[in-house]
Structures are given as structure tokens and as C-alpha cells.
Amino acid sequence: MARFIFVTGGVVSSLGKGLSSASLAYLLKSQGYKVRVRKMDPYLNVDPGTMSPFQHGEVFVTDDGAETDLDLGHYERFTNISSKKSDNITTGKIYSDIIQKERKGKYLGKTVQVIPHVTDRIKEFIKGDITNEDFVICEIGGTVGDIESLPFVEAIRQFSNEVGKNKSLFIHLTLVPFLKSSDEIKTKPTQHSVKELRSLGIQPDIVICRSQKSIPLDQKKKISLFCNVSIENVIETVDVRTIYEAPISFYNEKLDKQVLKYFKLRARKKVNLLPWKKITKSVLSKKRTVNIAIIGKYVNLKDAYKSLDEALIHGGIRNNIKVNLVRIESDKLKPFQVKKLLKNVSGILIPGGFGKRGTEGKISAINYARKHKIPFLGICFGMQMAVIEFARNVLKIKKAGSSELDKKCYPVIGLLNEWNKNGKLIKGTNIDLGGTMRLGLYEAKLRHNSLIQKIYKSKSIFERHRHRYEVNNQFLNSFEKKGMLFSGMSPDNKLPEIIELKNHPWFIGVQFHPEFKSRPLNPHPLFSSFIKAAKFY
Ligand code: GLN
């Protein structure tokens, strides 16, 4: 039977629970164990798909088409294990399931309550869809003490009681602040946070203390005493220089060792930290840099393009060059500024996006990249904008646009009504916005001798999608005649998946999101090739 590790957070949010869970998962996996990492989010949205990046940062998409929390991206990047729909749940989803069941009379006349019905549904999630995993790491979003997270904390308490202490472990991550004025490290917030957790019936087995400075032994002893945790289980995590150092840092602090000891297990293999050491070294060593412009609506928001930022860094790692991201807000990019703002960049990237705001700035930047032969990568919305730019300025269809943005335009990008998934016809809609896009892994067939085929070194690829609109396939011939090639198509040849330009050294648009599949230890070929082109621009 799997062992369950629950990770809660205290004092403040954004302490790096996701990164801690992902690093622990890597360390356990590297020692020969089968691991699964899951996230429970206490908000009321059914999934983050309908939330603005201002609220939530990036929406991460899984192979099986779930729109999930961005922490799942960390898990995938650190463990190289693809997450599934069944690895992320929210309060909204739990209530939505329960209410549906109630409407069908499935509770047989009972009063439906938080305990046991909500907590039972959470427990079902924790143990659902697992096979022969040795460890299931479950992270609980938010901070202990929040009203929203109470049912989750209660559910993991019950769960641990049911499976037994030898099969469950509680890790609590807290902040140990350093007060500059008194030159002191303070343990009181940690003591209070653990007290709060204990008042909910949970005694943490391991406390991870996030701190700016290394915590002296005396203070560790204090945490151990007040929090009722053995001293070796007070693990410090001092700010790392790059996230790739996190697995090394947790290994040095013996987090994995303490976890295995708790479960009375031994490492099956020696942990391999070499890849992380190499990456850390390569990311930190000062060397040549390459400027890449990212032009989008949310560029100034940390985490709005998390996977994309990561994928670009991965491309830099592969090319032994530091990628400097020049973030440009698309709605502030007026056509007359394009030249000035883009003059020092060697690559231009337009990421995924929704809605009209900032689109003209993006189109002007694409025009600049096309004419000046600057390496260009358009992702999803970015590809759609590239098609519009080409239609307007090369095919001279002045009113070319997307039906998402302008109902009266000449729709070179149109609403997707139906598509094929594994031989089944799926109908799209834009009435219900949650979970109704073309989502998840789809195949694309690559054209022989195209740039994209040289990059992927394959005839067929599978990439993750998240969009409602599609290039209108009625106009493909006129585009091809003028030099825009549709070098990747859906297997039924109906949906354009990839565009490239004949007379340009590196101009590619993809309808999917390659960033979700890039890994630090295995950079995505498209990003590696893009950065390489930028390096030699
Ligand atoms: N808004 C566009 C669509 O729905 C593109 C979405 C995206 O870039 N992810 O098709």
C-alpha cells in the first residue's frame, strides 16, 4: 500500500510548498520509489481554467486535458512524471460533485454535510486512481488557519487515522523570519502555526522552516521543543540561488532521509543529484546572454507564464547561454514603438492569450519579426496573431481577424465547433466556458522536409492544447502560395497545428503549448532550437 505524505503551509503563503513537494518527489523517485504528487486547492472555482492570470498565475494543462494549478508544472518538471486530471482537486469541484449526487438522490434522504460528505469526497480524491505508487505526496493549497482549507485539514486528519501513522506523514512548511533590526531569527510564527495545526488535530512529523539565513542549533532546538518534533525533523530551507538547486538543498538537509526513516524504509538506489548540480552551475555561471522579448498581457505578473519562462531557460541550458527575458506589455506596445523596443532582442515570442486587449501591439511585433527576419515563436494565440498579420499584410486582406475578437472581421481564425479525439467527434462550445476548449494532448503530423520536422526529428508529435479557436482551413492554399506553410496538421488534415515561413530563417507558430512539456533535465526541442536561432541571429 502507498504511503501518504501531506504537505501543509503556515504563517504566510508563497513559501514554496510546491517546490518542496516537487523536490521531495524527485529525491524519492531518484532512490527507486514510485511517486505521485497531488494538489488540493481550497478555492471555489471548479478548476483554475476560468481564472485570470492576475488571480492565479498560469493555468497548467495536463496530457489528459485538465486545467490545473501551476504547481503541477513544478511536479512534472522535477519528477518528469506526467500529472493527470486526478491529481488536482478544488473545493469547487468537490461541492459540484456532491451537489450533482445530491440532485440525483444518491444520498438516500440523508442531510448532506461537510463531515462526512465533503471530507469523504476529499479522502476519495487522495486515494483515488493510484496503482502501485510507493508514495503519494499531497499538497494542500493556502495556509493553515484559512477558513477555506479547514475541510481539507480535517480530511487528512481522518485519513491518517484510518490508514495509520505508519502509512501517513505530515510535513508542515513555515516561515522563520530574520529580523534585521535585532539581528535575530524568530521562531514564534512557526510555534504559532504548528499550534494552530495541532488545534485541528494534526501533529506535524516534520517541520520545514523557510528562512533567509541558516537557523542556529539553539533555535532549531526551540522549534523542536515547542512544536513537539524531533530535532532531526526540523529541516531548514534557506533561499536557493535558482530553483534547480532546491533538490540539492533538501538532500543536504536530509529531508528525504528523514522521510524514509519515518516509514522505516531504505533507499533502493543512490540518489542522483548530478543533473541538478550541472544545471545549477550552468544557470549561475556568467556567460553570454541572449535577449528574448516576450510580448503578452500579463508579462509583469510573476507566474503568469511560468512554464514558458522555464522552457526558455531550459532552451538556454541546452545552448549554454543565459536567456534574458525582455518583458513587454502588449497593450503598451504601440506600432511606432516596435522598432525602438525590439531593436536589441534576438528573438520574439508571443505567448498564448485571450481577448482583444493588446492584440494590435502583438501583430505589429510579428510584422517586425517577419520583415527583419528575427527568430519568432508564436504560441497558440501567438500563432493565430501571426496568421492574421500575414493575411493582412501579405495577402492584403485588410479585415482579416479572429472571430474571438471581432464578429465582423474576415475570419482567418474561427471558432472551433468540433474536432476529433481518438476517432471520436467532440463538439466545442463557447457558452459554458469551463473545461470546454480543445484541451490536452493531440497528435500533429509534420510535413516532410519542413523546419519543424528537422527540429522534432519526427513525423508525428503529441502536444498539449488549450484553445477554442482554430486557423480557418478554407484559406490554406492562398497562404501557402505566398510562403506561409502549414507544416503540421491534425491527423485528419483538418486543423492547422503549425505554421512556418518559407523565406525566413526561423519563424514558427504552434497552435499548442510546447512549454508544458519542457523539462530542465530534458529541454523541449522547439525551445532549444528557438534559443539556438536567437543565439546566432
Ligand atoms: N484565445 C485563443 C483561443 O481560444 C488562444 C488561446 C491560447 O492562446 N491558449 O483559441
PDB file of C-alpha atoms in Angstrom, residues 390-531:
ATOM      1  CA  PHE A 390       0.246  37.506 -42.756  1.00  0.00           C
ATOM      2  CA  ALA A 391      -3.314  37.690 -44.083  1.00  0.00           C
ATOM      3  CA  ARG A 392      -3.453  41.452 -43.624  1.00  0.00           C
ATOM      4  CA  ASN A 393      -0.022  42.414 -44.881  1.00  0.00           C
ATOM      5  CA  VAL A 394       0.902  39.724 -47.410  1.00  0.00           C
ATOM      6  CA  LEU A 395      -2.449  38.505 -48.689  1.00  0.00           C
ATOM      7  CA  LYS A 396      -3.768  42.074 -48.368  1.00  0.00           C
ATOM      8  CA  ILE A 397      -6.966  41.026 -46.641  1.00  0.00           C
ATOM      9  CA  LYS A 398      -7.266  44.188 -44.600  1.00  0.00           C
ATOM     10  CA  LYS A 399     -10.172  42.990 -42.485  1.00  0.00           C
ATOM     11  CA  ALA A 400      -8.534  39.679 -41.588  1.00  0.00           C
ATOM     12  CA  GLY A 401      -9.068  38.830 -37.939  1.00  0.00           C
ATOM     13  CA  SER A 402     -10.306  36.264 -35.459  1.00  0.00           C
ATOM     14  CA  SER A 403     -13.951  35.713 -34.665  1.00  0.00           C
ATOM     15  CA  GLU A 404     -12.906  35.638 -30.996  1.00  0.00           C
ATOM     16  CA  LEU A 405     -12.052  39.341 -31.220  1.00  0.00           C
ATOM     17  CA  ASP A 406     -14.307  40.800 -33.877  1.00  0.00           C
ATOM     18  CA  LYS A 407     -17.501  39.238 -35.116  1.00  0.00           C
ATOM     19  CA  LYS A 408     -17.445  41.368 -38.279  1.00  0.00           C
ATOM     20  CA  CYS A 409     -13.897  40.537 -39.369  1.00  0.00           C
ATOM     21  CA  TYR A 410     -12.822  38.316 -42.238  1.00  0.00           C
ATOM     22  CA  PRO A 411     -12.301  35.254 -40.041  1.00  0.00           C
ATOM     23  CA  VAL A 412      -8.933  33.701 -40.842  1.00  0.00           C
ATOM     24  CA  ILE A 413      -9.204  32.408 -37.280  1.00  0.00           C
ATOM     25  CA  GLY A 414     -12.587  30.960 -36.480  1.00  0.00           C
ATOM     26  CA  LEU A 415     -14.493  29.383 -33.630  1.00  0.00           C
ATOM     27  CA  LEU A 416     -13.782  25.716 -33.310  1.00  0.00           C
ATOM     28  CA  ASN A 417     -17.012  23.801 -33.413  1.00  0.00           C
ATOM     29  CA  GLU A 418     -15.938  20.230 -33.448  1.00  0.00           C
ATOM     30  CA  TRP A 419     -12.801  18.167 -33.593  1.00  0.00           C
ATOM     31  CA  ASN A 420     -11.606  14.610 -33.476  1.00  0.00           C
ATOM     32  CA  LYS A 421     -10.142  12.983 -30.416  1.00  0.00           C
ATOM     33  CA  ASN A 422      -9.012   9.389 -30.787  1.00  0.00           C
ATOM     34  CA  GLY A 423     -11.533   8.903 -33.581  1.00  0.00           C
ATOM     35  CA  LYS A 424     -14.400  10.477 -31.609  1.00  0.00           C
ATOM     36  CA  LEU A 425     -16.076  13.701 -32.680  1.00  0.00           C
ATOM     37  CA  ILE A 426     -16.106  16.267 -29.877  1.00  0.00           C
ATOM     38  CA  LYS A 427     -18.303  19.361 -30.005  1.00  0.00           C
ATOM     39  CA  GLY A 428     -16.897  22.642 -28.725  1.00  0.00           C
ATOM     40  CA  THR A 429     -18.912  25.471 -27.245  1.00  0.00           C
ATOM     41  CA  ASN A 430     -18.353  28.988 -26.042  1.00  0.00           C
ATOM     42  CA  ILE A 431     -21.487  29.141 -23.925  1.00  0.00           C
ATOM     43  CA  ASP A 432     -20.101  27.242 -20.945  1.00  0.00           C
ATOM     44  CA  LEU A 433     -16.543  28.481 -20.536  1.00  0.00           C
ATOM     45  CA  GLY A 434     -15.148  25.963 -18.053  1.00  0.00           C
ATOM     46  CA  GLY A 435     -13.386  22.925 -19.484  1.00  0.00           C
ATOM     47  CA  THR A 436     -14.923  23.219 -22.952  1.00  0.00           C
ATOM     48  CA  MET A 437     -11.884  24.129 -25.031  1.00  0.00           C
ATOM     49  CA  ARG A 438      -9.758  21.750 -27.111  1.00  0.00           C
ATOM     50  CA  LEU A 439      -7.693  20.583 -24.171  1.00  0.00           C
ATOM     51  CA  GLY A 440      -4.817  18.213 -23.630  1.00  0.00           C
ATOM     52  CA  LEU A 441      -2.708  16.010 -25.840  1.00  0.00           C
ATOM     53  CA  TYR A 442      -3.370  15.901 -29.609  1.00  0.00           C
ATOM     54  CA  GLU A 443      -1.322  14.499 -32.416  1.00  0.00           C
ATOM     55  CA  ALA A 444       0.108  16.575 -35.253  1.00  0.00           C
ATOM     56  CA  LYS A 445       1.583  15.165 -38.453  1.00  0.00           C
ATOM     57  CA  LEU A 446       4.680  17.026 -39.594  1.00  0.00           C
ATOM     58  CA  ARG A 447       5.455  17.824 -43.204  1.00  0.00           C
ATOM     59  CA  HIS A 448       8.445  16.133 -44.765  1.00  0.00           C
ATOM     60  CA  ASN A 449      11.494  18.397 -45.036  1.00  0.00           C
ATOM     61  CA  SER A 450       9.933  21.216 -43.053  1.00  0.00           C
ATOM     62  CA  LEU A 451      11.842  23.181 -40.420  1.00  0.00           C
ATOM     63  CA  ILE A 452       9.570  21.794 -37.735  1.00  0.00           C
ATOM     64  CA  GLN A 453      10.299  18.231 -38.777  1.00  0.00           C
ATOM     65  CA  LYS A 454      14.015  18.924 -38.560  1.00  0.00           C
ATOM     66  CA  ILE A 455      13.532  20.335 -35.081  1.00  0.00           C
ATOM     67  CA  TYR A 456      11.455  17.465 -33.708  1.00  0.00           C
ATOM     68  CA  LYS A 457      13.235  14.823 -35.807  1.00  0.00           C
ATOM     69  CA  SER A 458       9.919  13.055 -36.079  1.00  0.00           C
ATOM     70  CA  LYS A 459       6.962  12.656 -38.420  1.00  0.00           C
ATOM     71  CA  SER A 460       4.373  12.867 -35.713  1.00  0.00           C
ATOM     72  CA  ILE A 461       4.245  14.660 -32.368  1.00  0.00           C
ATOM     73  CA  PHE A 462       1.880  14.906 -29.416  1.00  0.00           C
ATOM     74  CA  GLU A 463       1.497  18.253 -27.691  1.00  0.00           C
ATOM     75  CA  ARG A 464      -0.894  19.836 -25.203  1.00  0.00           C
ATOM     76  CA  HIS A 465      -3.622  22.194 -26.336  1.00  0.00           C
ATOM     77  CA  ARG A 466      -5.809  24.819 -24.689  1.00  0.00           C
ATOM     78  CA  HIS A 467      -7.826  26.890 -27.112  1.00  0.00           C
ATOM     79  CA  ARG A 468     -11.277  27.418 -28.539  1.00  0.00           C
ATOM     80  CA  TYR A 469     -10.413  28.953 -31.913  1.00  0.00           C
ATOM     81  CA  GLU A 470      -8.536  27.497 -34.845  1.00  0.00           C
ATOM     82  CA  VAL A 471      -6.970  28.649 -38.128  1.00  0.00           C
ATOM     83  CA  ASN A 472      -9.766  28.652 -40.683  1.00  0.00           C
ATOM     84  CA  ASN A 473      -8.761  25.874 -43.070  1.00  0.00           C
ATOM     85  CA  GLN A 474     -10.648  27.301 -46.051  1.00  0.00           C
ATOM     86  CA  PHE A 475      -7.836  29.704 -46.863  1.00  0.00           C
ATOM     87  CA  LEU A 476      -4.810  27.467 -46.557  1.00  0.00           C
ATOM     88  CA  ASN A 477      -3.971  27.420 -50.272  1.00  0.00           C
ATOM     89  CA  SER A 478      -3.707  31.169 -50.608  1.00  0.00           C
ATOM     90  CA  PHE A 479      -1.383  31.305 -47.573  1.00  0.00           C
ATOM     91  CA  GLU A 480       0.814  28.523 -48.914  1.00  0.00           C
ATOM     92  CA  LYS A 481       1.155  30.233 -52.300  1.00  0.00           C
ATOM     93  CA  LYS A 482       2.574  33.297 -50.603  1.00  0.00           C
ATOM     94  CA  GLY A 483       5.003  31.411 -48.399  1.00  0.00           C
ATOM     95  CA  MET A 484       3.226  30.591 -45.141  1.00  0.00           C
ATOM     96  CA  LEU A 485       3.439  26.821 -44.799  1.00  0.00           C
ATOM     97  CA  PHE A 486       1.161  24.702 -42.674  1.00  0.00           C
ATOM     98  CA  SER A 487       3.872  22.263 -41.753  1.00  0.00           C
ATOM     99  CA  GLY A 488       1.924  20.495 -39.028  1.00  0.00           C
ATOM    100  CA  MET A 489      -1.676  19.339 -39.367  1.00  0.00           C
ATOM    101  CA  SER A 490      -4.063  17.255 -37.289  1.00  0.00           C
ATOM    102  CA  PRO A 491      -4.090  13.603 -38.457  1.00  0.00           C
ATOM    103  CA  ASP A 492      -7.400  14.135 -40.306  1.00  0.00           C
ATOM    104  CA  ASN A 493      -5.709  17.057 -42.117  1.00  0.00           C
ATOM    105  CA  LYS A 494      -8.403  19.478 -40.993  1.00  0.00           C
ATOM    106  CA  LEU A 495      -6.757  21.565 -38.306  1.00  0.00           C
ATOM    107  CA  PRO A 496      -3.569  23.545 -38.892  1.00  0.00           C
ATOM    108  CA  GLU A 497      -1.272  22.863 -35.961  1.00  0.00           C
ATOM    109  CA  ILE A 498       1.980  24.527 -37.051  1.00  0.00           C
ATOM    110  CA  ILE A 499       2.926  27.373 -39.382  1.00  0.00           C
ATOM    111  CA  GLU A 500       6.311  28.364 -40.693  1.00  0.00           C
ATOM    112  CA  LEU A 501       7.552  30.872 -43.270  1.00  0.00           C
ATOM    113  CA  LYS A 502       9.408  29.802 -46.361  1.00  0.00           C
ATOM    114  CA  ASN A 503      11.561  32.909 -46.646  1.00  0.00           C
ATOM    115  CA  HIS A 504      12.545  33.341 -43.052  1.00  0.00           C
ATOM    116  CA  PRO A 505      15.327  31.595 -41.104  1.00  0.00           C
ATOM    117  CA  TRP A 506      13.210  30.800 -38.039  1.00  0.00           C
ATOM    118  CA  PHE A 507       9.559  31.786 -37.922  1.00  0.00           C
ATOM    119  CA  ILE A 508       7.287  29.240 -36.291  1.00  0.00           C
ATOM    120  CA  GLY A 509       3.800  29.333 -34.845  1.00  0.00           C
ATOM    121  CA  VAL A 510       2.251  26.430 -32.977  1.00  0.00           C
ATOM    122  CA  GLN A 511      -1.377  26.003 -32.030  1.00  0.00           C
ATOM    123  CA  PHE A 512      -0.366  24.031 -28.933  1.00  0.00           C
ATOM    124  CA  HIS A 513       1.645  24.798 -25.800  1.00  0.00           C
ATOM    125  CA  PRO A 514       5.061  23.130 -26.019  1.00  0.00           C
ATOM    126  CA  GLU A 515       6.138  24.852 -22.786  1.00  0.00           C
ATOM    127  CA  PHE A 516       4.136  22.384 -20.684  1.00  0.00           C
ATOM    128  CA  LYS A 517       6.335  19.520 -21.804  1.00  0.00           C
ATOM    129  CA  SER A 518       9.754  21.097 -21.381  1.00  0.00           C
ATOM    130  CA  ARG A 519      11.884  19.778 -18.515  1.00  0.00           C
ATOM    131  CA  PRO A 520      15.087  21.186 -17.070  1.00  0.00           C
ATOM    132  CA  LEU A 521      16.704  17.783 -17.462  1.00  0.00           C
ATOM    133  CA  ASN A 522      15.210  17.382 -20.921  1.00  0.00           C
ATOM    134  CA  PRO A 523      14.689  20.752 -22.649  1.00  0.00           C
ATOM    135  CA  HIS A 524      11.982  20.883 -25.302  1.00  0.00           C
ATOM    136  CA  PRO A 525      13.396  20.757 -28.870  1.00  0.00           C
ATOM    137  CA  LEU A 526      11.327  23.719 -30.021  1.00  0.00           C
ATOM    138  CA  PHE A 527      12.704  25.991 -27.282  1.00  0.00           C
ATOM    139  CA  SER A 528      16.226  24.664 -27.750  1.00  0.00           C
ATOM    140  CA  SER A 529      16.025  25.388 -31.460  1.00  0.00           C
ATOM    141  CA  PHE A 530      14.448  28.830 -30.919  1.00  0.00           C
ATOM    142  CA  ILE A 531      17.192  29.881 -28.497  1.00  0.00           C
TER     143      ILE A 531
END
